[in-house]
XYZ file of C-alpha atoms in Angstrom:
770
model
C 8.056 -33.909 7.887
C 8.460 -29.589 6.876
C 9.755 -27.650 4.026
C 9.900 -23.822 2.778
C 8.458 -23.518 -0.405
C 5.754 -20.868 -2.189
C 6.280 -23.407 -5.313
C 6.111 -26.956 -6.947
C 8.708 -28.631 -4.284
C 5.561 -27.396 -1.276
C 3.598 -29.421 -4.158
C 5.678 -31.902 -3.989
C 6.291 -32.499 -0.773
C 3.245 -31.903 0.863
C 1.409 -34.896 -2.016
C 4.384 -37.310 -1.185
C 3.846 -37.331 2.641
C -0.003 -37.693 1.920
C 0.656 -41.177 -0.098
C 2.239 -41.540 3.197
C 0.190 -40.123 5.204
C 2.412 -37.995 7.177
C 1.852 -34.901 8.666
C 3.339 -32.163 6.367
C 3.852 -28.432 7.120
C 5.046 -25.952 4.832
C 5.506 -22.791 4.960
C 5.510 -19.897 3.440
C 6.115 -16.180 2.946
C 4.255 -13.615 3.543
C 3.941 -12.017 0.757
C 3.847 -14.939 -1.179
C 2.765 -15.164 -5.355
C -1.956 -15.962 -4.380
C -1.858 -17.956 -8.108
C 0.923 -20.063 -5.940
C -0.851 -19.733 -2.286
C -4.300 -20.872 -3.681
C -1.958 -24.527 -5.911
C -0.812 -24.807 -2.281
C -3.758 -25.036 -0.455
C -6.158 -26.367 -3.056
C -3.251 -29.692 -3.008
C -4.531 -29.928 0.285
C -0.833 -28.911 2.309
C -0.898 -27.993 5.390
C 0.167 -24.196 4.754
C 1.696 -21.525 7.793
C 2.885 -18.055 6.357
C 5.372 -16.860 7.452
C 8.465 -14.977 7.129
C 9.611 -12.085 4.480
C 10.962 -13.756 1.796
C 11.792 -17.889 1.436
C 15.385 -17.571 3.526
C 13.000 -16.602 6.423
C 10.030 -19.796 5.739
C 13.301 -21.712 5.733
C 14.709 -20.891 9.124
C 10.951 -20.581 10.726
C 11.014 -23.866 9.594
C 13.901 -25.242 10.200
C 13.473 -24.199 13.934
C 9.977 -26.168 13.900
C 11.298 -29.355 12.591
C 13.992 -29.654 15.423
C 11.658 -28.612 17.647
C 8.487 -32.280 17.499
C 12.097 -33.628 16.176
C 11.387 -33.732 12.600
C 13.091 -33.712 8.846
C 12.574 -30.743 6.847
C 13.385 -31.114 3.426
C 15.280 -27.962 1.727
C 14.137 -26.978 -1.748
C 16.849 -27.310 -3.395
C 19.878 -28.229 -0.868
C 18.074 -31.620 -0.236
C 20.338 -34.439 -1.640
C 17.346 -36.040 -2.937
C 15.572 -32.815 -4.358
C 18.973 -32.912 -6.118
C 19.064 -35.809 -8.126
C 15.853 -35.634 -9.019
C 16.519 -32.655 -10.692
C 19.009 -34.603 -12.487
C 16.698 -36.727 -14.141
C 15.904 -33.849 -15.767
C 19.769 -33.728 -17.343
C 19.274 -37.369 -18.103
C 16.005 -37.794 -20.818
C 17.639 -34.597 -22.155
C 20.115 -36.411 -23.067
C 18.503 -38.696 -24.418
C 15.882 -37.501 -26.332
C 18.439 -34.769 -27.767
C 19.909 -34.522 -31.259
C 22.540 -32.725 -31.306
C 25.040 -31.839 -28.796
C 25.345 -28.788 -27.417
C 27.901 -25.918 -27.300
C 26.002 -24.121 -23.853
C 22.832 -24.787 -21.571
C 20.826 -22.167 -20.113
C 19.425 -22.623 -16.183
C 17.312 -20.423 -13.978
C 19.738 -20.529 -10.853
C 17.937 -19.733 -7.146
C 18.908 -22.108 -5.032
C 21.464 -23.687 -7.496
C 19.283 -27.245 -6.831
C 18.460 -27.290 -10.430
C 22.343 -26.144 -11.427
C 23.231 -28.525 -9.084
C 21.522 -32.086 -10.059
C 20.600 -30.676 -13.867
C 24.552 -29.867 -14.200
C 26.628 -32.672 -12.682
C 24.410 -35.469 -14.917
C 25.770 -32.719 -18.381
C 29.788 -32.259 -16.449
C 29.144 -36.313 -16.928
C 27.950 -37.223 -20.249
C 27.753 -33.378 -22.220
C 31.515 -32.071 -20.381
C 32.180 -29.216 -23.563
C 28.837 -27.964 -23.832
C 29.502 -25.098 -21.153
C 26.919 -23.800 -18.442
C 24.845 -21.261 -18.059
C 23.247 -19.393 -14.929
C 21.135 -16.658 -15.260
C 20.166 -14.808 -12.142
C 17.869 -11.810 -12.320
C 19.716 -8.753 -11.326
C 17.236 -6.806 -9.144
C 19.544 -9.308 -6.195
C 22.955 -7.239 -7.350
C 24.500 -10.054 -7.447
C 27.939 -10.230 -8.263
C 29.456 -13.847 -9.013
C 32.903 -12.366 -9.545
C 33.259 -11.969 -5.857
C 32.268 -15.430 -4.974
C 29.092 -17.223 -5.372
C 29.261 -17.799 -1.657
C 28.930 -14.404 -0.643
C 26.846 -13.539 -3.906
C 24.426 -16.212 -2.454
C 24.205 -15.483 1.338
C 22.957 -12.073 0.499
C 19.126 -10.760 1.111
C 16.495 -10.760 -2.646
C 14.481 -8.544 -3.824
C 11.223 -8.405 -4.790
C 11.517 -9.702 -8.473
C 9.569 -10.956 -11.685
C 10.872 -14.254 -11.084
C 10.662 -14.724 -6.969
C 10.785 -18.418 -7.378
C 14.570 -17.731 -8.009
C 14.386 -15.528 -4.819
C 16.721 -17.698 -2.286
C 19.344 -16.717 0.016
C 22.003 -18.980 1.541
C 22.673 -19.942 4.899
C 25.907 -21.424 6.584
C 24.044 -24.974 6.453
C 24.054 -24.671 3.127
C 28.105 -24.072 2.421
C 28.756 -27.575 0.741
C 26.035 -26.979 -2.053
C 27.775 -24.480 -2.717
C 31.367 -25.714 -3.008
C 29.534 -28.713 -4.889
C 28.097 -26.148 -7.162
C 30.427 -23.747 -8.073
C 32.885 -25.380 -10.273
C 29.549 -26.451 -12.143
C 29.443 -22.212 -13.607
C 31.329 -22.043 -16.932
C 29.639 -18.570 -16.912
C 26.601 -16.629 -15.292
C 23.987 -12.966 -16.485
C 22.499 -10.823 -14.131
C 19.019 -9.481 -16.103
C 16.729 -7.278 -15.941
C 13.237 -7.223 -14.985
C 11.744 -6.163 -18.043
C 14.278 -8.383 -19.789
C 12.371 -11.093 -17.468
C 8.897 -9.967 -18.627
C 10.302 -9.912 -22.211
C 11.020 -13.022 -22.070
C 7.608 -14.594 -21.391
C 5.685 -12.269 -23.635
C 7.849 -14.060 -25.803
C 7.090 -17.944 -25.134
C 3.436 -17.039 -24.349
C 3.485 -14.802 -28.699
C 5.399 -18.258 -30.155
C 5.372 -20.613 -29.086
C 2.030 -20.879 -26.606
C 3.947 -21.797 -23.599
C 2.860 -20.087 -20.518
C 5.777 -19.336 -18.466
C 6.824 -18.192 -15.015
C 9.849 -16.147 -14.321
C 11.407 -17.947 -12.739
C 11.394 -20.543 -15.885
C 11.113 -18.209 -18.652
C 13.965 -16.182 -17.086
C 16.375 -18.620 -18.934
C 15.370 -17.320 -22.169
C 16.170 -13.766 -21.532
C 19.951 -13.425 -22.395
C 18.856 -14.743 -25.582
C 16.311 -12.178 -26.258
C 19.365 -9.187 -25.478
C 21.634 -10.749 -27.735
C 19.705 -12.040 -31.068
C 22.652 -11.674 -33.421
C 24.152 -14.078 -31.365
C 27.025 -11.856 -30.911
C 27.519 -13.108 -26.908
C 25.687 -16.798 -27.060
C 26.569 -19.040 -30.051
C 26.553 -22.523 -31.046
C 23.403 -24.990 -30.178
C 21.826 -23.890 -27.067
C 19.797 -25.076 -24.731
C 17.592 -23.718 -22.397
C 15.758 -25.043 -19.896
C 11.863 -23.584 -19.379
C 11.042 -24.628 -15.590
C 7.216 -22.643 -14.524
C 4.591 -21.890 -14.892
C 3.502 -20.546 -12.096
C 2.195 -16.982 -13.067
C -1.151 -15.079 -12.352
C -2.769 -13.302 -14.108
C -2.446 -9.906 -13.263
C 1.364 -11.170 -13.756
C 0.525 -12.026 -17.114
C -0.880 -8.684 -17.699
C 2.036 -6.725 -17.013
C 4.215 -8.470 -18.809
C 1.988 -8.072 -21.592
C 2.461 -4.678 -21.369
C 6.476 -4.237 -21.692
C 7.197 -2.615 -24.295
C 10.323 -2.691 -26.592
C 11.526 0.062 -28.978
C 13.545 -2.493 -30.628
C 12.645 -3.493 -33.585
C 13.761 -7.340 -33.903
C 13.118 -7.887 -30.325
C 9.556 -6.104 -30.684
C 8.283 -7.981 -33.339
C 9.753 -11.161 -30.699
C 7.237 -10.092 -29.119
C 4.263 -9.494 -30.538
C 4.399 -5.795 -30.177
C 5.199 -4.814 -34.188
C 3.950 -6.652 -37.048
C 6.532 -7.143 -39.792
C 5.118 -6.306 -42.991
C 3.748 -2.990 -41.370
C 6.218 -2.480 -38.870
C 5.770 1.935 -39.062
C 1.181 1.449 -38.820
C 1.936 0.075 -35.495
C 4.497 3.126 -34.252
C 1.974 5.609 -33.584
C 2.038 7.717 -31.449
C -0.440 9.874 -28.716
C 0.846 13.126 -28.030
C -1.175 15.821 -26.032
C -1.458 19.198 -26.984
C -0.509 21.670 -24.155
C -2.060 23.632 -25.783
C -5.519 22.050 -24.984
C -4.387 22.259 -21.559
C -3.643 25.952 -19.234
C -0.464 26.157 -17.395
C -1.281 28.456 -14.389
C 2.113 29.565 -13.187
C 4.822 26.936 -11.819
C 6.063 29.939 -9.486
C 2.636 30.448 -8.258
C 2.168 26.782 -7.540
C 5.404 26.255 -5.426
C 4.907 29.436 -3.417
C 1.864 27.312 -2.096
C 3.677 24.177 -1.430
C 6.728 25.857 0.706
C 3.953 27.410 2.597
C 2.771 24.560 3.700
C 5.809 22.214 4.404
C 6.987 26.133 5.812
C 4.545 26.261 8.042
C 5.019 22.111 9.423
C 7.845 23.214 10.145
C 8.322 26.468 11.618
C 5.384 24.312 13.480
C 7.216 21.464 14.348
C 10.105 22.913 15.967
C 7.694 25.485 18.585
C 6.309 21.790 19.531
C 10.667 21.307 19.787
C 11.270 24.337 21.537
C 8.455 23.153 23.623
C 9.653 19.634 24.797
C 12.205 21.638 25.510
C 10.889 23.778 28.583
C 9.153 20.579 29.650
C 12.956 18.503 30.233
C 14.426 21.707 31.982
C 11.663 21.184 34.144
C 10.888 17.309 34.305
C 15.010 17.377 35.690
C 14.595 20.772 38.091
C 11.513 19.419 39.438
C 12.911 15.697 40.353
C 16.300 17.155 41.336
C 14.504 19.702 43.799
C 12.740 16.438 44.904
C 15.460 15.040 45.288
C 14.692 12.360 43.563
C 16.931 9.396 41.685
C 16.835 11.059 37.957
C 19.493 9.495 35.117
C 21.267 12.805 34.453
C 22.700 11.220 31.383
C 20.084 10.429 30.167
C 18.366 13.610 30.314
C 21.174 15.216 29.244
C 21.466 13.624 25.723
C 16.895 14.026 25.370
C 17.670 17.734 25.841
C 21.011 17.749 23.745
C 19.478 15.905 20.265
C 16.274 17.961 21.260
C 18.378 21.087 20.312
C 20.024 19.863 17.960
C 16.992 18.603 15.669
C 15.852 22.062 16.382
C 19.107 23.278 14.553
C 18.589 20.989 11.490
C 14.709 21.885 11.359
C 15.235 26.043 11.746
C 18.286 24.846 8.374
C 15.267 24.927 5.633
C 13.451 27.637 5.568
C 11.071 29.432 3.346
C 13.267 30.297 0.427
C 13.523 26.864 -0.107
C 12.901 25.030 -3.475
C 13.645 21.171 -3.353
C 10.389 20.759 -2.059
C 11.228 16.785 -2.682
C 14.228 16.949 0.312
C 12.107 19.422 2.461
C 8.766 17.433 2.817
C 11.671 14.243 4.155
C 13.642 16.479 6.104
C 9.927 16.945 7.703
C 9.039 13.311 8.277
C 12.185 12.538 9.687
C 12.098 14.918 12.271
C 8.862 14.390 13.292
C 9.312 10.868 13.932
C 12.819 12.222 16.038
C 10.893 14.185 17.592
C 7.641 11.298 18.905
C 11.446 9.282 20.103
C 12.685 12.260 21.767
C 8.870 12.505 23.336
C 8.593 9.444 24.651
C 12.019 8.675 25.269
C 10.936 10.171 28.939
C 7.461 8.511 28.840
C 5.692 6.247 31.486
C 2.687 4.865 29.568
C 1.348 4.038 33.163
C 3.991 6.579 35.229
C 3.704 6.312 38.511
C 1.794 9.188 41.074
C 4.024 9.690 43.857
C 7.465 7.913 44.750
C 10.411 7.279 46.989
C 13.378 7.909 44.582
C 13.048 6.772 41.188
C 11.836 9.092 37.911
C 9.016 6.663 36.740
C 7.222 10.593 35.504
C 7.814 13.125 32.642
C 5.781 15.876 32.769
C 5.716 16.627 37.190
C 1.082 17.542 36.398
C 0.990 13.642 36.574
C 3.285 13.629 40.233
C -0.033 13.900 41.694
C -1.757 11.691 44.019
C -5.540 12.706 42.229
C -4.773 12.295 38.594
C -4.961 8.484 36.538
C -2.244 7.703 34.433
C -2.602 5.405 32.145
C -2.660 5.378 28.471
C -5.069 3.633 27.167
C -7.903 6.022 29.876
C -5.488 9.428 27.233
C -3.193 11.601 28.380
C -2.641 15.701 28.135
C -0.715 15.455 25.799
C -3.410 13.439 23.777
C -6.324 16.155 24.435
C -3.960 19.234 23.602
C -4.108 17.399 19.168
C -7.601 17.012 20.320
C -8.290 20.211 20.514
C -5.670 21.412 17.480
C -7.585 18.593 15.405
C -10.993 19.716 15.969
C -9.718 23.366 14.990
C -8.146 22.040 11.802
C -11.485 20.463 11.327
C -13.989 23.441 10.737
C -15.501 22.207 13.906
C -17.215 24.900 16.293
C -15.041 23.675 19.823
C -17.256 25.553 21.925
C -20.454 22.813 20.165
C -18.722 19.395 19.598
C -15.636 17.267 20.726
C -13.624 15.546 19.459
C -11.402 11.709 20.078
C -8.823 10.646 18.950
C -8.030 7.383 17.522
C -5.615 3.959 16.901
C -7.853 4.234 12.641
C -10.460 4.429 11.023
C -12.021 1.058 11.850
C -10.985 2.710 15.700
C -13.252 5.003 14.864
C -16.854 2.990 13.914
C -15.749 0.696 16.558
C -16.173 3.284 19.271
C -19.084 4.870 17.117
C -20.784 1.022 17.375
C -20.551 0.146 20.667
C -21.335 3.617 21.890
C -24.632 3.079 20.102
C -25.097 0.000 21.848
C -24.693 0.879 24.649
C -26.744 3.450 24.622
C -29.502 3.927 21.998
C -29.699 0.638 19.691
C -32.397 -1.982 20.969
C -34.096 -5.506 20.528
C -35.132 -5.117 16.913
C -33.951 -1.476 16.183
C -33.706 -0.531 12.534
C -30.541 0.324 10.927
C -30.705 1.669 7.667
C -27.657 2.852 4.850
C -26.468 4.714 2.445
C -25.781 3.416 -0.950
C -22.969 2.566 0.342
C -20.526 2.627 2.943
C -16.464 1.467 3.430
C -17.303 -2.341 3.533
C -15.483 -2.947 7.208
C -18.062 -1.253 8.653
C -20.225 -2.902 6.680
C -19.407 -6.701 7.691
C -19.866 -5.413 11.089
C -23.105 -4.050 11.391
C -24.107 -7.223 8.486
C -22.614 -8.804 12.157
C -25.514 -7.411 14.645
C -27.981 -9.964 14.481
C -30.927 -8.234 16.286
C -30.245 -5.162 14.562
C -32.431 -5.117 11.574
C -30.142 -3.368 8.423
C -31.900 -1.909 5.463
C -29.191 -1.130 2.930
C -30.175 1.729 -0.341
C -30.833 1.661 -3.244
C -30.336 4.565 -4.479
C -29.076 7.479 -3.596
C -31.984 10.381 -3.976
C -32.792 11.648 -1.632
C -36.306 11.295 -1.593
C -36.166 7.442 -1.488
C -33.722 7.360 1.033
C -36.662 9.476 3.913
C -39.035 7.518 2.853
C -36.992 4.245 3.411
C -35.980 5.840 7.011
C -39.411 6.552 7.630
C -40.808 3.194 6.485
C -38.125 1.335 8.393
C -39.088 3.795 11.371
C -35.081 3.542 11.735
C -33.018 4.485 14.841
C -29.386 4.983 12.515
C -28.569 6.258 9.182
C -25.455 5.176 8.130
C -24.271 7.625 5.802
C -21.095 8.559 3.170
C -21.025 11.476 1.532
C -18.668 10.723 -1.161
C -19.013 6.707 -2.261
C -15.675 5.466 -2.676
C -17.132 3.549 -5.685
C -15.917 3.516 -9.428
C -18.878 6.150 -9.257
C -18.209 8.818 -7.280
C -21.056 8.322 -5.888
C -22.368 12.284 -3.742
C -24.804 12.091 -1.136
C -25.875 16.284 -1.375
C -25.673 16.104 2.213
C -26.620 20.185 2.093
C -29.883 18.976 -0.009
C -30.370 16.084 2.963
C -31.072 18.774 6.031
C -33.549 20.845 3.841
C -35.135 17.667 2.999
C -35.758 17.095 6.981
C -37.233 20.355 7.752
C -40.626 18.912 6.783
C -39.609 15.405 8.831
C -39.011 14.780 12.989
C -36.311 13.168 13.291
C -35.264 14.695 15.989
C -35.054 10.872 18.137
C -33.161 9.505 15.112
C -28.782 9.055 14.979
C -27.114 10.291 11.729
C -23.043 8.431 11.552
C -21.693 10.145 8.822
C -17.911 9.094 7.616
C -16.926 12.365 5.998
C -12.958 10.783 5.408
C -13.630 11.310 1.631
C -14.310 15.177 1.997
C -12.115 15.743 5.544
C -12.431 18.910 6.800
C -14.936 19.579 3.918
C -18.829 20.090 5.309
C -19.248 21.000 9.157
C -21.980 18.258 9.101
C -23.080 19.775 12.542
C -23.503 23.141 11.320
C -26.190 21.672 8.873
C -28.084 19.457 10.703
C -28.772 21.839 13.773
C -32.406 21.987 13.734
C -35.086 20.571 16.579
C -36.008 18.265 13.917
C -32.571 17.461 12.928
C -31.064 14.047 14.009
C -28.169 14.225 16.664
C -25.028 13.727 14.663
C -22.081 11.722 14.418
C -19.697 13.031 12.700
C -16.412 10.252 11.205
C -13.115 9.952 9.006
C -10.006 7.513 8.754
C -7.024 9.628 9.896
C -4.764 7.815 8.020
C -5.548 9.402 4.799
C -6.108 13.953 4.290
C -5.218 13.956 7.883
C -1.448 13.404 7.642
C -0.424 15.020 5.078
C 0.722 11.648 3.011
C 3.103 10.795 6.050
C 2.022 7.403 6.515
C 3.421 6.630 9.656
C 0.310 5.256 11.720
C -3.265 4.390 11.643
C -4.784 6.734 12.759
C -8.543 7.624 12.976
C -11.043 10.392 14.664
C -14.616 10.332 16.393
C -16.698 14.340 16.299
C -19.748 14.855 18.736
C -22.242 17.523 20.406
C -19.852 17.568 23.442
C -23.157 15.755 25.291
C -21.989 12.972 24.031
C -18.000 13.103 24.286
C -18.121 11.391 27.818
C -19.578 8.006 26.194
C -18.163 7.447 23.164
C -14.719 8.291 25.294
C -16.113 5.116 28.339
C -16.286 3.471 24.767
C -12.770 4.048 24.006
C -11.648 3.218 26.560
C -13.616 -0.035 26.745
C -11.725 -1.013 23.413
C -8.961 -0.288 23.384
C -8.924 2.099 20.935
C -7.075 4.748 22.072
C -4.456 6.713 20.846
C -1.170 6.464 22.145
C 1.514 9.079 22.945
C 3.784 6.917 21.239
C 1.417 7.482 18.518
C 0.308 11.288 19.364
C 3.652 12.379 19.223
C 4.030 11.667 14.753
C 1.194 13.764 14.094
C 1.898 16.541 11.877
C 0.915 19.572 13.065
C -0.740 22.272 11.582
C -4.068 25.230 11.752
C -6.734 24.729 9.918
C -5.477 27.429 7.247
C -2.441 25.229 6.588
C -4.752 22.148 6.652
C -7.643 23.969 3.552
C -3.996 25.217 1.854
C -3.750 21.969 0.787
C -6.614 20.307 1.258
C -7.431 22.878 -2.867
C -3.848 22.048 -3.852
C -5.277 18.343 -4.060
C -8.602 19.328 -6.091
C -7.105 21.074 -8.652
C -4.824 19.102 -9.326
C -7.805 16.736 -9.876
C -9.407 18.985 -11.344
C -6.749 19.779 -13.967
C -6.623 15.367 -14.854
C -10.052 14.867 -15.055
C -10.664 17.842 -17.788
C -7.952 16.928 -19.539
C -9.390 12.899 -19.873
C -12.409 14.525 -20.579
C -11.406 16.661 -23.336
C -9.650 13.117 -25.209
C -12.870 12.896 -26.889
C -10.947 8.643 -28.010
C -10.791 8.053 -24.856
C -14.013 9.876 -23.090
C -15.458 7.024 -25.813
C -14.920 4.340 -23.406
C -14.685 5.336 -20.202
C -15.953 7.286 -17.613
C -14.023 9.474 -14.618
C -15.751 10.505 -12.180
C -14.735 13.783 -9.887
C -17.053 15.271 -7.448
C -16.498 18.812 -9.010
C -19.830 20.400 -8.621
C -17.960 20.079 -4.694
C -17.966 23.526 -4.365
C -22.061 23.691 -5.124
C -23.241 21.122 -2.771
C -21.093 23.729 -0.709
C -17.720 21.520 0.728
C -14.535 23.717 1.376
C -12.641 21.080 -1.209
C -12.932 18.417 -3.569
C -10.985 16.057 -2.529
C -7.889 14.479 -4.370
C -9.019 10.692 -5.478
C -10.341 11.097 -9.153
C -11.946 6.962 -10.439
C -11.727 5.973 -13.619
C -13.096 2.560 -14.791
C -13.957 1.611 -18.160
C -17.312 1.230 -20.313
C -16.433 -1.536 -21.887
C -16.642 -4.104 -18.862
C -14.067 -6.771 -19.745
C -11.620 -4.087 -19.471
C -12.471 -3.845 -16.063
C -11.377 -6.687 -14.314
C -7.210 -6.974 -11.831
C -5.487 -8.146 -13.885
C -6.339 -5.648 -16.812
C -6.458 -2.642 -14.733
C -3.312 -4.020 -13.040
C -1.883 -4.289 -16.996
C -2.077 -0.716 -17.429
C -0.443 -0.031 -14.308
C 2.324 -1.384 -15.039
C 2.419 0.333 -18.828
C 2.117 3.845 -17.533
C 4.853 3.143 -14.463
C 7.308 1.559 -17.482
C 6.592 5.148 -19.200
C 6.562 7.656 -16.501
C 10.117 5.879 -15.719
C 10.753 6.297 -18.871
C 10.430 10.175 -19.196
C 11.143 10.339 -15.591
C 7.573 11.509 -14.270
C 6.575 10.367 -11.186
C 3.555 8.485 -9.741
C 3.704 6.015 -6.987
C 1.505 2.579 -6.573
C -0.530 1.603 -3.588
C -3.689 1.696 -1.474
C -5.266 4.711 0.313
C -4.998 7.917 -0.538
C -3.350 11.639 0.698
C -0.425 11.452 -0.659
C 2.622 14.321 -1.377
C 2.694 11.957 -5.074
C 0.433 10.835 -6.982
C -0.836 7.552 -6.446
C -2.895 4.372 -8.691
C -4.392 1.532 -7.540
C -7.243 -0.376 -9.057
C -9.409 -0.723 -6.434
C -12.260 -2.796 -5.568
C -15.123 -2.246 -2.899
C -14.789 -5.883 -1.592
C -18.256 -6.274 0.474
C -19.986 -5.206 -2.806
C -18.584 -7.279 -4.905
C -18.082 -5.103 -6.991
C -15.303 -4.599 -10.215
C -12.206 -2.946 -9.466
C -11.286 1.309 -11.574
C -8.621 2.525 -11.367
C -8.439 5.281 -8.836
C -6.092 8.056 -9.039
C -4.928 10.034 -6.133
C -3.705 13.362 -6.610
C -0.678 14.771 -5.088
C 0.827 18.158 -4.199
C 2.199 18.401 -8.534
C 2.488 21.547 -9.639
C 1.947 22.692 -12.710
C 4.456 21.456 -14.904
C 3.555 18.274 -12.753
C 0.358 17.740 -13.218
C 0.673 18.038 -17.126
C 3.699 15.915 -17.285
C 1.643 12.974 -15.403
C -1.188 14.186 -17.521
C 0.307 13.202 -20.920
C 1.789 10.495 -20.133
C -1.523 9.199 -18.344
C -3.406 9.929 -21.868
C -0.658 8.685 -24.198
C -0.908 5.011 -21.842
C -4.522 5.152 -22.514
C -4.483 5.218 -25.454
C -2.232 2.391 -25.828
C -3.799 0.547 -24.165
C -6.591 0.256 -26.666
C -4.897 -0.069 -28.572
C -3.332 -2.497 -27.917
C -6.387 -4.716 -26.863
C -7.766 -3.076 -30.449
C -4.626 -4.628 -32.557
C -5.545 -8.273 -30.760
C -8.816 -7.774 -31.458
C -7.495 -7.719 -35.033
């Protein structure tokens, strides 16, 4: 037996299969609700995550059923499923004390409406059937039900209704269509309000796909649209805590609706409409024109460098063509000419972006697109394993590859890779005469290369490793897997205690993180450590430093350069600051003394961690000056954000805000753009509460037309917020704000909204306690 579902249908089919002692596999979308997935697994269902939505999951389940000769039980169109749902209609009519003028039914695939609607058409033919569906699906039933339901679905709080029909569902649609008297498309906010209204007034916790039926009535409290006795079907309680919190944060300005949602009391409405305003006088607003010029210089500079790369590509294409023709090789001139022509066009398009452009979003967007076009064009004629000789057919791009002595294998590196590595080394502020850099496929790949090197060249069985209280959780997990190594984590950030621990354990390798990605954002003073080590004999030890959070901000090799200092290996994720917020791929870097780079390169090759040419071309090209201009802009915005919130005495009494404000005193070139906020009352530091705050913040920003995004990672051009957690430490989540390239006016706006929402967030909970 096979089915596709992420809710009760999957549980039901799985239960029946177990009772019948038959095998059953439930396919769920890869982005299925965590709660629904957990219930399926806890119900002993055999679960396979496949497909981006229920439609794709269903198609995969059908193919698998046909392949093994099994049966597929549709969650909405199987006749027995429809009949089963029809029994709900019979029960309602048997228990009803009045006749109903209206019946409101959630509409997803149509199974519930088909079953219940058929019963009402037979036994209560005068009842009007109203189908309710999410507005997010953009379905217009007037264009025909079949066309509407074959459209793809989009994210919605009513995820149980996210169903797309296939050709084989045509028979169901023919049956359902005459049953529907009218339909209502409701917004996400209306669905969230319905969830809260049910919980506040009836004590019923329903998921969005069930509560959606109530939405048309809440938006029509006067009864001008839907009149008479109305029966509402509320089906499904599979809703996660975080979704509930997001809904509770929904704001309703309409007074009557606000009462229904518990946002206003009946007698003291005025007291509940308190507004919190941030005084502009308390915040120093810098020259907006000055900030704008800084941003323009960044992106205009990047655009000019991309034009230079494209010009170089034109020359390389000419050289490729001339060499191939000169050698009498069989080259596809039509393809080569197309690449040349398109490269010229991209240059022309980029040249339209000049330093007087004030639409920075447009400038960034154009650059991101053209960077990817450059990657495509540069790689369209390249080969991962280029030939170094041939009788006729061309299987190389750079004539330098066409050399008997060359080993053209992308996993071993490439000439293009080497050029970018040198540029990155300079941009990060390291000495090209003493250090070298290896570009790898991700930050974790960078760690893996270092681990492989240490295992092969440094560590012996029984060796000791000491780490700072925090290192990135995936790196820590890998270290914990090394059973022949003694691993010890320092319990304190105090430098003397760390040194004493290393000496007591006679540690060979010490892993450190300069700035912890935690709610406290603990700082490890590398300059102070280097000074204290002048009195130690650590020349035989190795110091591995993760610099992701302070990317390019401190030259660790210049700090630890004395004879009695340990040998330094540096790495960081290149997916954050090093990509200027382009977020086109994962990346990582390893930096080491030149004397060790060859062996590290072998580890990179043997672990398959190299960055291939197809990815190298999508990295932005910049220099040290441009990099630091951007990082200092992010730092400036972070400092502004921190100071403004810290000046709010009522807030600072209830939360802790963390940022390395003393970065200059630490000898860093910048402080990064990450700010962490934790609630002093630990009960607020759970993901559900923090997600509720974020939901409220996003809603207010939409109302004010203030730009913000929600998601993991940092280093983007637009401010981003997430409920982050240090997974390896099982520590409570915290709010992580990643500053973007906002100018002073934009920073003032986002800061004001954040402060207002923090007040509103605490106020909501204070009212609940009363």
